[in-house]
């Protein structure tokens, strides 16, 4: 299992990659493995304001449904529309084509509260 | 957590293991959808050794089975299997089970999660019967080999004529050099077999490996409990704890066909006769959600015109149909195929339609 060093992680198993003022968000390889086959990802509308820790959507796997939590406060700038046709991208490429949304970050200092790869690995025991 | 005899094989195969009914069981190997399709198109093998097996012996064995189960075990001749249920006196279901008629005894195959409860329940019904009850579960490994190529796979390993076996029959045979019960049964709706044999690791691994080798040309796959659930749900088969439990009776669960009310004095007969006379107030139905962006789950409410009329007991996305399917109890007046239901899926009302089960034709 890989947990790229350039990402920040949450206890709820999301990752965020920061590019300028934008944070790209998805779920970790560990999370997709726990969920199993993803069949639907419900994402918010562009322009929606989400708060750090809020549920921004849901992810349906064959076995169960889970909430998706925002790692940071921001405004939804873009969602991954590819997931509508191919939700399995979350399983196949969780850090790449399986990304979920781009947030316009409100307050970058919130990033300090997130886990780095090492701390996340410790959290899940991998 | 108890391991089954296949535990190290599961680990070697990289299965995702979870706790289920006190056992460490594989929930998936390659993925639920992939495994599901393997069983529907070719063949897959399941470790279901967590299931419980009871042996009932003695002169009153049949009488005891007749008392505690709803189906008519007197109809069974040696070599035949019956799907049945046990009920409490109020009609609530203790468990669903398979009854095997052996030469001189009965074998009852029960759900792992209910094993101790079932054992105690049968025990408490044994007063006055000259019969003995023995839990043999720890000594038995159980593999299910299911799919259109199951017969061709297993036939290579046994002299028993598998194609001559009717559905719900079994033989005592030898397969892969091991004496076992070969049963033409399963929980998938496919052609398939269930194999009961000695639970030592050496014997169990030998059988597993022989079947995987024999099935290689058909791309046999190991199948976890995740796909076992989606496979049974596509067929509309009940799962204890989801669709049936002590608060549901067999008549409303669509299990009237295994409830032989004409049979003398079995547990809950009077109550069930009364319910039958009055008519059931709710029934278990299958439904589909044609808006495939919403998936029903156990416990979601079912409404009509703003009123709660029922509850979802099982739901998933059907890997074969590609749409959401589910089962649930609804007030009888909404139970006809074609009836519209509203499923409450996280504060959203989603329209569903009652359909006949099974969801797919086999």
CSV table of C-alpha atoms in Angstrom, one decimal:
chain,number,residue,atom,x,y,z
A,1,UNK,CA,0.0,0.0,0.0
A,2,UNK,CA,1.3,3.4,-0.9
A,3,UNK,CA,0.8,6.7,1.0
A,4,UNK,CA,2.5,9.4,-1.0
A,5,UNK,CA,4.7,11.8,1.1
A,6,UNK,CA,3.4,14.9,-0.8
A,7,UNK,CA,-0.2,14.4,0.5
A,8,UNK,CA,-1.9,15.3,3.8
A,9,UNK,CA,-4.3,12.8,5.4
A,10,UNK,CA,-7.3,12.8,7.7
A,11,UNK,CA,-8.3,10.3,10.4
A,12,UNK,CA,-11.4,9.6,8.2
A,13,UNK,CA,-9.1,8.4,5.4
A,14,UNK,CA,-9.2,11.3,3.0
A,15,UNK,CA,-6.2,12.8,1.4
A,16,UNK,CA,-5.5,16.3,0.1
A,17,UNK,CA,-2.9,17.5,-2.3
A,18,UNK,CA,-2.3,21.3,-2.2
A,19,UNK,CA,-1.6,23.1,-5.5
A,20,UNK,CA,-1.4,26.8,-4.9
A,21,UNK,CA,-4.8,27.9,-3.3
A,22,UNK,CA,-6.5,24.6,-4.4
A,23,UNK,CA,-6.7,21.4,-2.5
A,24,UNK,CA,-7.4,18.2,-4.4
A,25,UNK,CA,-9.3,15.6,-2.3
A,26,UNK,CA,-9.8,11.9,-2.5
A,27,UNK,CA,-9.8,8.8,-0.3
A,28,UNK,CA,-6.7,6.7,0.5
A,29,UNK,CA,-5.7,3.4,-0.9
A,30,UNK,CA,-6.4,1.9,2.5
A,31,UNK,CA,-10.0,3.4,2.5
A,32,UNK,CA,-10.8,2.1,-1.0
A,33,UNK,CA,-9.5,-1.4,0.1
A,34,UNK,CA,-11.7,-1.4,3.1
A,35,UNK,CA,-14.8,-0.3,1.2
A,36,UNK,CA,-14.3,-2.7,-1.7
A,37,UNK,CA,-15.9,-2.2,-5.1
A,38,UNK,CA,-17.1,1.4,-5.4
A,39,UNK,CA,-20.3,1.7,-7.4
A,40,UNK,CA,-21.3,5.3,-6.9
A,41,UNK,CA,-19.8,8.6,-5.5
A,42,UNK,CA,-22.2,11.4,-4.7
A,43,UNK,CA,-20.4,14.7,-4.9
A,44,UNK,CA,-21.5,18.2,-4.0
A,45,UNK,CA,-22.3,21.0,-6.4
A,46,UNK,CA,-19.7,23.4,-7.6
A,47,UNK,CA,-19.7,26.5,-5.5
A,48,UNK,CA,-20.8,24.8,-2.4
A,49,UNK,CA,-19.1,25.9,0.8
A,50,UNK,CA,-17.8,23.0,2.9
A,51,UNK,CA,-16.4,23.2,6.4
A,52,UNK,CA,-13.5,21.2,7.7
A,53,UNK,CA,-14.9,17.9,9.0
A,54,UNK,CA,-18.3,18.2,7.2
A,55,UNK,CA,-19.7,15.5,5.1
A,56,UNK,CA,-19.3,16.6,1.5
A,57,UNK,CA,-20.8,13.5,-0.1
A,58,UNK,CA,-21.2,9.8,0.1
A,59,UNK,CA,-19.5,6.8,-1.4
A,60,UNK,CA,-21.4,3.6,-2.1
A,61,UNK,CA,-19.6,0.4,-2.3
A,62,UNK,CA,-21.3,-3.0,-3.0
A,63,UNK,CA,-21.3,-3.8,0.7
A,64,UNK,CA,-21.9,-0.5,2.4
A,65,UNK,CA,-22.2,3.3,2.2
A,66,UNK,CA,-19.9,5.8,3.8
A,67,UNK,CA,-19.7,9.5,4.2
A,68,UNK,CA,-16.9,11.6,2.7
A,69,UNK,CA,-15.5,14.3,5.0
A,70,UNK,CA,-13.9,17.5,4.0
A,71,UNK,CA,-10.3,17.6,5.2
A,72,UNK,CA,-10.3,21.4,5.1
A,73,UNK,CA,-12.7,24.4,4.8
A,74,UNK,CA,-13.2,25.7,1.3
A,75,UNK,CA,-15.4,26.2,-1.7
A,76,UNK,CA,-16.0,23.4,-4.2
A,77,UNK,CA,-14.2,24.5,-7.4
A,78,UNK,CA,-14.4,21.3,-9.4
A,79,UNK,CA,-15.7,17.8,-9.1
A,80,UNK,CA,-14.4,14.7,-10.8
A,81,UNK,CA,-17.2,14.0,-13.3
A,82,UNK,CA,-15.4,10.9,-14.6
A,83,UNK,CA,-16.5,9.2,-11.4
A,84,UNK,CA,-20.1,9.3,-12.6
A,85,UNK,CA,-19.4,6.9,-15.4
A,86,UNK,CA,-16.4,5.1,-13.8
A,87,UNK,CA,-16.7,5.0,-10.0
A,88,UNK,CA,-14.2,2.1,-10.0
A,89,UNK,CA,-11.5,4.7,-10.6
A,90,UNK,CA,-11.5,5.2,-6.8
A,91,UNK,CA,-10.4,1.6,-6.4
A,92,UNK,CA,-8.0,1.5,-9.3
A,93,UNK,CA,-6.2,4.8,-8.9
A,94,UNK,CA,-7.2,6.4,-5.6
A,95,UNK,CA,-4.5,9.1,-5.7
A,96,UNK,CA,-4.8,9.8,-9.4
A,97,UNK,CA,-7.8,9.4,-11.6
A,98,UNK,CA,-9.9,8.6,-8.6
A,99,UNK,CA,-9.7,12.1,-7.1
A,100,UNK,CA,-13.1,13.5,-6.0
A,101,UNK,CA,-13.0,17.3,-5.7
A,102,UNK,CA,-11.0,20.4,-5.8
A,103,UNK,CA,-11.5,22.9,-3.0
A,104,UNK,CA,-10.6,26.6,-3.1
A,105,UNK,CA,-8.9,26.7,0.3
A,106,UNK,CA,-10.2,29.2,2.8
A,107,UNK,CA,-7.5,29.1,5.4
A,108,UNK,CA,-4.2,27.3,4.7
A,109,UNK,CA,-3.3,27.1,8.3
A,110,UNK,CA,-5.9,24.4,8.7
A,111,UNK,CA,-3.5,22.1,6.8
A,112,UNK,CA,-1.3,22.0,9.9
A,113,UNK,CA,-3.9,20.0,11.7
A,114,UNK,CA,-3.7,17.2,9.1
A,115,UNK,CA,-1.6,14.0,9.3
A,116,UNK,CA,1.5,13.5,7.2
A,117,UNK,CA,2.1,10.1,5.5
A,118,UNK,CA,4.0,8.7,8.4
A,119,UNK,CA,1.3,9.6,11.0
A,120,UNK,CA,-1.4,8.3,8.8
A,121,UNK,CA,0.4,5.0,8.4
A,122,UNK,CA,0.7,4.8,12.1
A,123,UNK,CA,-3.0,5.5,12.5
A,124,UNK,CA,-4.0,2.5,10.3
A,125,UNK,CA,-1.1,0.3,11.4
A,126,UNK,CA,0.4,-0.2,8.0
B,1,UNK,CA,-11.5,-15.3,16.5
B,2,UNK,CA,-11.6,-18.9,15.4
B,3,UNK,CA,-9.7,-19.8,12.2
B,4,UNK,CA,-11.2,-22.3,9.7
B,5,UNK,CA,-8.9,-25.0,8.4
B,6,UNK,CA,-8.3,-22.8,5.3
B,7,UNK,CA,-7.1,-19.8,7.2
B,8,UNK,CA,-3.5,-19.9,6.0
B,9,UNK,CA,-4.7,-20.4,2.4
B,10,UNK,CA,-6.9,-17.3,2.7
B,11,UNK,CA,-3.9,-15.3,4.0
B,12,UNK,CA,-1.6,-16.6,1.3
B,13,UNK,CA,-4.2,-15.5,-1.3
B,14,UNK,CA,-4.3,-12.0,0.2
B,15,UNK,CA,-8.0,-12.2,1.2
B,16,UNK,CA,-9.5,-9.5,3.2
B,17,UNK,CA,-10.3,-11.2,6.5
B,18,UNK,CA,-13.1,-10.1,8.8
B,19,UNK,CA,-14.6,-11.3,12.0
B,20,UNK,CA,-17.9,-13.1,11.3
B,21,UNK,CA,-19.8,-15.0,13.9
B,22,UNK,CA,-16.6,-15.5,15.9
B,23,UNK,CA,-14.6,-16.8,12.9
B,24,UNK,CA,-12.0,-15.1,10.9
B,25,UNK,CA,-13.5,-15.3,7.4
B,26,UNK,CA,-12.6,-14.0,3.9
B,27,UNK,CA,-14.9,-11.2,2.9
B,28,UNK,CA,-13.2,-10.8,-0.5
B,29,UNK,CA,-10.2,-11.8,-2.5
B,30,UNK,CA,-10.1,-10.1,-5.9
B,31,UNK,CA,-13.2,-8.0,-5.3
B,32,UNK,CA,-16.9,-8.6,-4.8
B,33,UNK,CA,-18.0,-7.8,-8.4
B,34,UNK,CA,-15.2,-9.9,-10.0
B,35,UNK,CA,-15.9,-12.8,-7.7
B,36,UNK,CA,-19.7,-12.5,-8.2
B,37,UNK,CA,-19.2,-12.6,-12.0
B,38,UNK,CA,-16.9,-15.7,-11.8
B,39,UNK,CA,-19.7,-17.7,-10.0
B,40,UNK,CA,-22.4,-16.5,-12.5
B,41,UNK,CA,-20.2,-17.3,-15.6
B,42,UNK,CA,-17.9,-20.2,-14.6
B,43,UNK,CA,-17.1,-21.4,-11.1
B,44,UNK,CA,-16.1,-20.2,-7.7
B,45,UNK,CA,-15.3,-21.8,-4.4
B,46,UNK,CA,-16.3,-20.6,-0.9
B,47,UNK,CA,-15.0,-21.6,2.5
B,48,UNK,CA,-18.2,-21.7,4.5
B,49,UNK,CA,-16.8,-23.9,7.3
B,50,UNK,CA,-18.2,-21.5,9.9
B,51,UNK,CA,-21.6,-23.0,9.3
B,52,UNK,CA,-22.7,-25.3,12.1
B,53,UNK,CA,-23.6,-29.0,11.8
B,54,UNK,CA,-25.7,-30.9,14.3
B,55,UNK,CA,-26.2,-34.6,14.4
B,56,UNK,CA,-29.5,-35.9,15.7
B,57,UNK,CA,-29.7,-39.7,16.5
B,58,UNK,CA,-31.9,-42.1,18.3
B,59,UNK,CA,-35.3,-43.8,17.8
B,60,UNK,CA,-37.1,-40.4,18.1
B,61,UNK,CA,-34.7,-38.4,15.8
B,62,UNK,CA,-37.4,-37.9,13.2
B,63,UNK,CA,-40.0,-37.0,15.7
B,64,UNK,CA,-37.7,-34.4,17.2
B,65,UNK,CA,-36.8,-32.9,13.8
B,66,UNK,CA,-40.5,-32.8,13.0
B,67,UNK,CA,-41.2,-30.9,16.3
B,68,UNK,CA,-38.5,-28.3,15.9
B,69,UNK,CA,-38.7,-27.6,12.1
B,70,UNK,CA,-41.5,-26.3,9.9
B,71,UNK,CA,-40.9,-28.4,6.8
B,72,UNK,CA,-42.0,-32.0,6.7
B,73,UNK,CA,-38.9,-34.1,7.3
B,74,UNK,CA,-40.9,-37.4,7.0
B,75,UNK,CA,-40.9,-36.7,3.3
B,76,UNK,CA,-37.1,-37.1,3.2
B,77,UNK,CA,-35.6,-40.4,2.1
B,78,UNK,CA,-32.0,-41.2,2.7
B,79,UNK,CA,-29.8,-39.0,0.5
B,80,UNK,CA,-32.2,-36.1,0.3
B,81,UNK,CA,-31.9,-32.6,1.7
B,82,UNK,CA,-34.6,-30.1,2.7
B,83,UNK,CA,-34.6,-26.4,3.3
B,84,UNK,CA,-36.4,-25.7,6.5
B,85,UNK,CA,-36.8,-23.3,9.5
B,86,UNK,CA,-37.1,-23.5,13.2
B,87,UNK,CA,-39.6,-21.2,14.9
B,88,UNK,CA,-40.3,-20.1,18.5
B,89,UNK,CA,-43.7,-20.7,19.9
B,90,UNK,CA,-44.8,-17.3,18.8
B,91,UNK,CA,-43.8,-18.0,15.1
B,92,UNK,CA,-40.6,-15.9,15.2
B,93,UNK,CA,-37.8,-17.6,13.4
B,94,UNK,CA,-35.0,-19.2,15.4
B,95,UNK,CA,-33.0,-20.0,12.3
B,96,UNK,CA,-33.2,-21.3,8.7
B,97,UNK,CA,-31.4,-24.5,8.0
B,98,UNK,CA,-30.8,-27.5,5.9
B,99,UNK,CA,-32.0,-30.9,7.0
B,100,UNK,CA,-30.0,-33.9,5.7
B,101,UNK,CA,-31.5,-37.4,5.9
B,102,UNK,CA,-28.6,-39.8,6.6
B,103,UNK,CA,-28.9,-43.6,6.8
B,104,UNK,CA,-29.5,-43.6,10.6
B,105,UNK,CA,-29.6,-40.0,11.7
B,106,UNK,CA,-30.3,-36.4,10.6
B,107,UNK,CA,-27.7,-33.7,10.0
B,108,UNK,CA,-28.9,-30.1,10.5
B,109,UNK,CA,-26.8,-27.3,9.0
B,110,UNK,CA,-27.3,-24.0,10.7
B,111,UNK,CA,-26.1,-20.5,10.5
B,112,UNK,CA,-22.8,-19.9,12.4
B,113,UNK,CA,-24.1,-16.8,14.2
B,114,UNK,CA,-27.0,-18.9,15.6
B,115,UNK,CA,-25.1,-22.0,16.4
B,116,UNK,CA,-25.2,-21.8,20.2
B,117,UNK,CA,-28.8,-20.4,20.3
B,118,UNK,CA,-30.0,-23.2,18.0
B,119,UNK,CA,-28.3,-25.9,20.0
B,120,UNK,CA,-29.9,-24.7,23.2
B,121,UNK,CA,-33.2,-24.3,21.5
B,122,UNK,CA,-33.3,-27.9,20.2
B,123,UNK,CA,-32.0,-29.1,23.6
B,124,UNK,CA,-34.9,-27.4,25.3
B,125,UNK,CA,-37.3,-29.2,23.0
B,126,UNK,CA,-35.9,-32.7,23.7
B,127,UNK,CA,-37.9,-33.6,26.8
B,128,UNK,CA,-39.7,-36.9,26.3
B,129,UNK,CA,-37.8,-37.7,23.1
B,130,UNK,CA,-35.4,-40.6,22.9
B,131,UNK,CA,-32.9,-38.8,20.8
B,132,UNK,CA,-29.4,-37.3,21.1
B,133,UNK,CA,-28.1,-34.0,19.9
B,134,UNK,CA,-24.4,-33.5,19.0
B,135,UNK,CA,-22.6,-30.4,17.7
B,136,UNK,CA,-20.2,-31.7,15.1
B,137,UNK,CA,-19.3,-28.3,13.7
B,138,UNK,CA,-15.6,-28.2,14.9
B,139,UNK,CA,-14.9,-31.5,13.1
B,140,UNK,CA,-16.3,-30.5,9.7
B,141,UNK,CA,-14.9,-28.3,6.9
B,142,UNK,CA,-17.4,-27.1,4.4
B,143,UNK,CA,-16.6,-25.9,0.9
B,144,UNK,CA,-19.2,-24.6,-1.6
B,145,UNK,CA,-18.3,-25.0,-5.2
B,146,UNK,CA,-20.8,-23.0,-7.3
B,147,UNK,CA,-21.3,-22.1,-10.9
B,148,UNK,CA,-22.0,-23.7,-14.3
B,149,UNK,CA,-18.5,-25.3,-14.4
B,150,UNK,CA,-18.7,-26.7,-10.8
B,151,UNK,CA,-19.8,-30.1,-12.0
B,152,UNK,CA,-17.1,-30.4,-14.6
B,153,UNK,CA,-14.5,-29.2,-12.0
B,154,UNK,CA,-15.6,-31.7,-9.3
B,155,UNK,CA,-16.3,-34.6,-11.6
B,156,UNK,CA,-12.6,-34.9,-12.4
B,157,UNK,CA,-11.9,-35.7,-8.7
B,158,UNK,CA,-14.6,-38.2,-7.9
B,159,UNK,CA,-16.1,-41.5,-9.1
B,160,UNK,CA,-19.6,-40.4,-7.9
B,161,UNK,CA,-21.8,-39.5,-10.9
B,162,UNK,CA,-22.5,-35.9,-10.1
B,163,UNK,CA,-24.6,-35.2,-13.2
B,164,UNK,CA,-27.1,-37.8,-11.9
B,165,UNK,CA,-27.6,-35.9,-8.7
B,166,UNK,CA,-30.9,-34.0,-8.4
B,167,UNK,CA,-31.0,-30.6,-6.7
B,168,UNK,CA,-31.2,-31.0,-2.9
B,169,UNK,CA,-29.8,-34.5,-2.8
B,170,UNK,CA,-26.4,-35.8,-1.6
B,171,UNK,CA,-24.1,-38.8,-1.7
B,172,UNK,CA,-21.5,-40.1,0.6
B,173,UNK,CA,-18.6,-40.2,-1.8
B,174,UNK,CA,-14.9,-39.8,-2.2
B,175,UNK,CA,-13.4,-36.7,-3.8
B,176,UNK,CA,-9.8,-35.8,-4.1
B,177,UNK,CA,-9.1,-39.0,-2.1
B,178,UNK,CA,-11.1,-37.8,0.8
B,179,UNK,CA,-14.4,-39.3,2.1
B,180,UNK,CA,-17.0,-36.7,2.3
B,181,UNK,CA,-20.7,-35.7,1.8
B,182,UNK,CA,-21.2,-34.3,-1.7
B,183,UNK,CA,-24.4,-32.3,-1.6
B,184,UNK,CA,-26.1,-30.8,-4.7
B,185,UNK,CA,-27.0,-27.6,-2.9
B,186,UNK,CA,-25.9,-24.0,-2.6
B,187,UNK,CA,-26.8,-20.4,-1.9
B,188,UNK,CA,-26.2,-18.8,-5.3
B,189,UNK,CA,-28.9,-20.1,-7.7
B,190,UNK,CA,-26.2,-21.7,-9.8
B,191,UNK,CA,-25.4,-25.3,-10.5
B,192,UNK,CA,-23.3,-26.1,-7.4
B,193,UNK,CA,-22.2,-28.5,-4.7
B,194,UNK,CA,-21.4,-28.3,-1.0
B,195,UNK,CA,-18.8,-30.6,0.4
B,196,UNK,CA,-18.6,-31.7,4.0
B,197,UNK,CA,-15.4,-33.4,5.2
B,198,UNK,CA,-12.9,-33.7,8.0
B,199,UNK,CA,-11.7,-30.4,9.3
B,200,UNK,CA,-8.0,-31.3,9.8
B,201,UNK,CA,-5.8,-28.8,8.1
B,202,UNK,CA,-4.0,-31.5,6.0
B,203,UNK,CA,-7.3,-32.9,4.7
B,204,UNK,CA,-8.9,-29.5,4.1
B,205,UNK,CA,-5.9,-28.0,2.2
B,206,UNK,CA,-5.7,-31.1,0.1
B,207,UNK,CA,-9.3,-30.8,-1.0
B,208,UNK,CA,-9.0,-27.0,-1.6
B,209,UNK,CA,-5.9,-27.4,-3.7
B,210,UNK,CA,-7.3,-30.3,-5.7
B,211,UNK,CA,-10.4,-28.3,-6.6
B,212,UNK,CA,-8.4,-25.2,-7.5
B,213,UNK,CA,-6.2,-27.3,-9.7
B,214,UNK,CA,-9.2,-29.1,-11.3
B,215,UNK,CA,-11.0,-25.8,-11.9
B,216,UNK,CA,-8.0,-24.0,-13.4
B,217,UNK,CA,-9.1,-24.5,-17.0
B,218,UNK,CA,-12.4,-22.8,-16.0
B,219,UNK,CA,-10.6,-19.9,-14.2
B,220,UNK,CA,-12.0,-21.0,-10.9
B,221,UNK,CA,-11.8,-18.3,-8.2
B,222,UNK,CA,-12.0,-18.2,-4.4
B,223,UNK,CA,-15.1,-16.3,-3.4
B,224,UNK,CA,-15.6,-14.4,-0.2
B,225,UNK,CA,-18.6,-13.7,2.0
B,226,UNK,CA,-19.2,-10.4,0.2
B,227,UNK,CA,-20.1,-12.0,-3.1
B,228,UNK,CA,-21.9,-14.8,-1.2
B,229,UNK,CA,-24.2,-12.0,-0.1
B,230,UNK,CA,-24.8,-10.4,-3.5
B,231,UNK,CA,-25.2,-13.8,-5.1
B,232,UNK,CA,-27.9,-14.9,-2.7
B,233,UNK,CA,-29.6,-11.5,-2.8
B,234,UNK,CA,-29.9,-11.6,-6.7
B,235,UNK,CA,-31.8,-14.9,-6.1
B,236,UNK,CA,-34.0,-13.4,-3.4
B,237,UNK,CA,-32.8,-15.9,-0.8
B,238,UNK,CA,-33.3,-14.9,2.8
B,239,UNK,CA,-30.3,-14.2,5.1
B,240,UNK,CA,-30.9,-14.7,8.7
B,241,UNK,CA,-30.3,-11.5,10.7
B,242,UNK,CA,-31.2,-9.4,7.7
B,243,UNK,CA,-34.4,-10.6,6.1
B,244,UNK,CA,-35.6,-13.1,8.8
B,245,UNK,CA,-35.1,-13.2,12.5
B,246,UNK,CA,-37.1,-13.8,15.7
B,247,UNK,CA,-39.4,-10.9,15.0
B,248,UNK,CA,-40.5,-12.2,11.6
B,249,UNK,CA,-42.6,-15.3,10.8
B,250,UNK,CA,-42.1,-17.7,7.9
B,251,UNK,CA,-45.4,-16.8,6.3
B,252,UNK,CA,-44.7,-13.1,5.9
B,253,UNK,CA,-41.1,-14.0,4.9
B,254,UNK,CA,-42.3,-15.9,1.8
B,255,UNK,CA,-41.3,-19.2,3.4
B,256,UNK,CA,-44.8,-20.6,3.4
B,257,UNK,CA,-43.5,-23.3,1.0
B,258,UNK,CA,-41.3,-24.7,3.8
B,259,UNK,CA,-44.0,-24.3,6.4
B,260,UNK,CA,-46.2,-27.4,6.3
B,261,UNK,CA,-49.1,-26.4,8.4
B,262,UNK,CA,-50.9,-29.7,7.8
B,263,UNK,CA,-48.0,-31.4,9.7
B,264,UNK,CA,-48.9,-32.5,13.2
B,265,UNK,CA,-47.8,-30.4,16.2
B,266,UNK,CA,-44.6,-28.6,15.4
B,267,UNK,CA,-43.5,-25.5,17.3
B,268,UNK,CA,-45.6,-22.5,16.6
B,269,UNK,CA,-48.1,-24.4,14.3
B,270,UNK,CA,-51.2,-23.1,16.1
B,271,UNK,CA,-49.9,-19.5,15.9
B,272,UNK,CA,-49.0,-19.8,12.2
B,273,UNK,CA,-52.4,-21.4,11.4
B,274,UNK,CA,-54.1,-18.5,13.0
B,275,UNK,CA,-51.9,-16.0,11.1
B,276,UNK,CA,-52.7,-17.9,7.9
B,277,UNK,CA,-56.4,-17.7,8.6
B,278,UNK,CA,-56.4,-14.0,9.4
B,279,UNK,CA,-53.9,-13.2,6.6
B,280,UNK,CA,-50.5,-11.7,7.0
B,281,UNK,CA,-50.2,-8.0,7.6
B,282,UNK,CA,-46.9,-7.5,5.9
B,283,UNK,CA,-44.8,-9.4,3.5
B,284,UNK,CA,-41.2,-9.6,2.3
B,285,UNK,CA,-40.9,-8.3,-1.2
B,286,UNK,CA,-38.2,-7.7,-3.7
B,287,UNK,CA,-37.8,-4.2,-5.3
B,288,UNK,CA,-35.6,-2.5,-7.8
B,289,UNK,CA,-34.6,1.2,-7.9
B,290,UNK,CA,-34.5,2.3,-11.4
B,291,UNK,CA,-32.7,5.5,-10.4
B,292,UNK,CA,-29.4,3.6,-10.1
B,293,UNK,CA,-27.7,6.4,-8.2
B,294,UNK,CA,-29.2,5.3,-4.9
B,295,UNK,CA,-28.7,2.1,-3.0
B,296,UNK,CA,-31.0,0.6,-0.4
B,297,UNK,CA,-29.5,-0.8,2.8
B,298,UNK,CA,-30.7,-2.8,5.7
B,299,UNK,CA,-32.8,-0.7,8.1
B,300,UNK,CA,-33.8,2.1,5.7
B,301,UNK,CA,-37.5,3.0,5.9
B,302,UNK,CA,-40.0,2.4,3.2
B,303,UNK,CA,-42.8,5.0,2.8
B,304,UNK,CA,-45.9,5.6,0.7
B,305,UNK,CA,-47.7,9.0,0.6
B,306,UNK,CA,-45.5,10.1,3.5
B,307,UNK,CA,-46.5,7.1,5.7
B,308,UNK,CA,-44.1,4.5,6.9
B,309,UNK,CA,-45.2,1.2,5.3
B,310,UNK,CA,-42.1,-0.9,5.8
B,311,UNK,CA,-38.4,-1.4,6.1
B,312,UNK,CA,-35.6,-2.5,3.9
B,313,UNK,CA,-33.9,-5.8,5.1
B,314,UNK,CA,-31.3,-6.2,2.4
B,315,UNK,CA,-30.0,-4.1,-0.4
B,316,UNK,CA,-27.1,-3.9,-2.8
B,317,UNK,CA,-26.2,-3.1,-6.4
B,318,UNK,CA,-26.8,-6.2,-8.5
B,319,UNK,CA,-23.5,-6.9,-10.4
B,320,UNK,CA,-25.5,-8.6,-13.1
B,321,UNK,CA,-28.3,-6.1,-13.6
B,322,UNK,CA,-26.2,-3.1,-12.7
B,323,UNK,CA,-29.0,-1.6,-10.8
B,324,UNK,CA,-29.9,-1.3,-7.1
B,325,UNK,CA,-32.0,-4.2,-5.8
B,326,UNK,CA,-33.3,-4.9,-2.4
B,327,UNK,CA,-35.8,-6.8,-0.2
B,328,UNK,CA,-37.9,-5.5,2.6
B,329,UNK,CA,-41.2,-5.9,4.5
B,330,UNK,CA,-44.1,-3.8,3.4
B,331,UNK,CA,-47.8,-3.7,4.4
B,332,UNK,CA,-49.5,-6.4,2.3
B,333,UNK,CA,-51.4,-4.0,0.2
B,334,UNK,CA,-48.1,-2.7,-1.3
B,335,UNK,CA,-46.8,-6.2,-1.9
B,336,UNK,CA,-48.0,-6.7,-5.5
B,337,UNK,CA,-45.4,-6.6,-8.3
B,338,UNK,CA,-45.5,-3.2,-9.9
B,339,UNK,CA,-46.4,-1.4,-6.7
B,340,UNK,CA,-44.5,1.9,-6.2
B,341,UNK,CA,-42.6,2.3,-2.9
B,342,UNK,CA,-40.5,5.2,-1.6
B,343,UNK,CA,-37.3,4.2,0.0
B,344,UNK,CA,-35.8,6.8,2.4
B,345,UNK,CA,-32.1,6.9,1.4
B,346,UNK,CA,-30.4,9.4,3.7
B,347,UNK,CA,-33.3,11.9,3.8
B,348,UNK,CA,-34.1,11.5,0.2
B,349,UNK,CA,-37.2,9.7,-1.1
B,350,UNK,CA,-36.2,7.4,-3.9
B,351,UNK,CA,-38.8,5.6,-6.0
B,352,UNK,CA,-38.7,1.8,-6.1
B,353,UNK,CA,-40.9,-0.7,-7.8
B,354,UNK,CA,-41.9,-4.1,-6.3
B,355,UNK,CA,-40.8,-7.0,-8.5
B,356,UNK,CA,-41.0,-10.7,-8.4
B,357,UNK,CA,-38.0,-12.5,-7.0
B,358,UNK,CA,-35.6,-13.9,-8.1
B,359,UNK,CA,-34.2,-10.7,-9.6
B,360,UNK,CA,-32.4,-12.6,-12.3
B,361,UNK,CA,-33.5,-15.8,-14.1
B,362,UNK,CA,-31.3,-18.8,-13.8
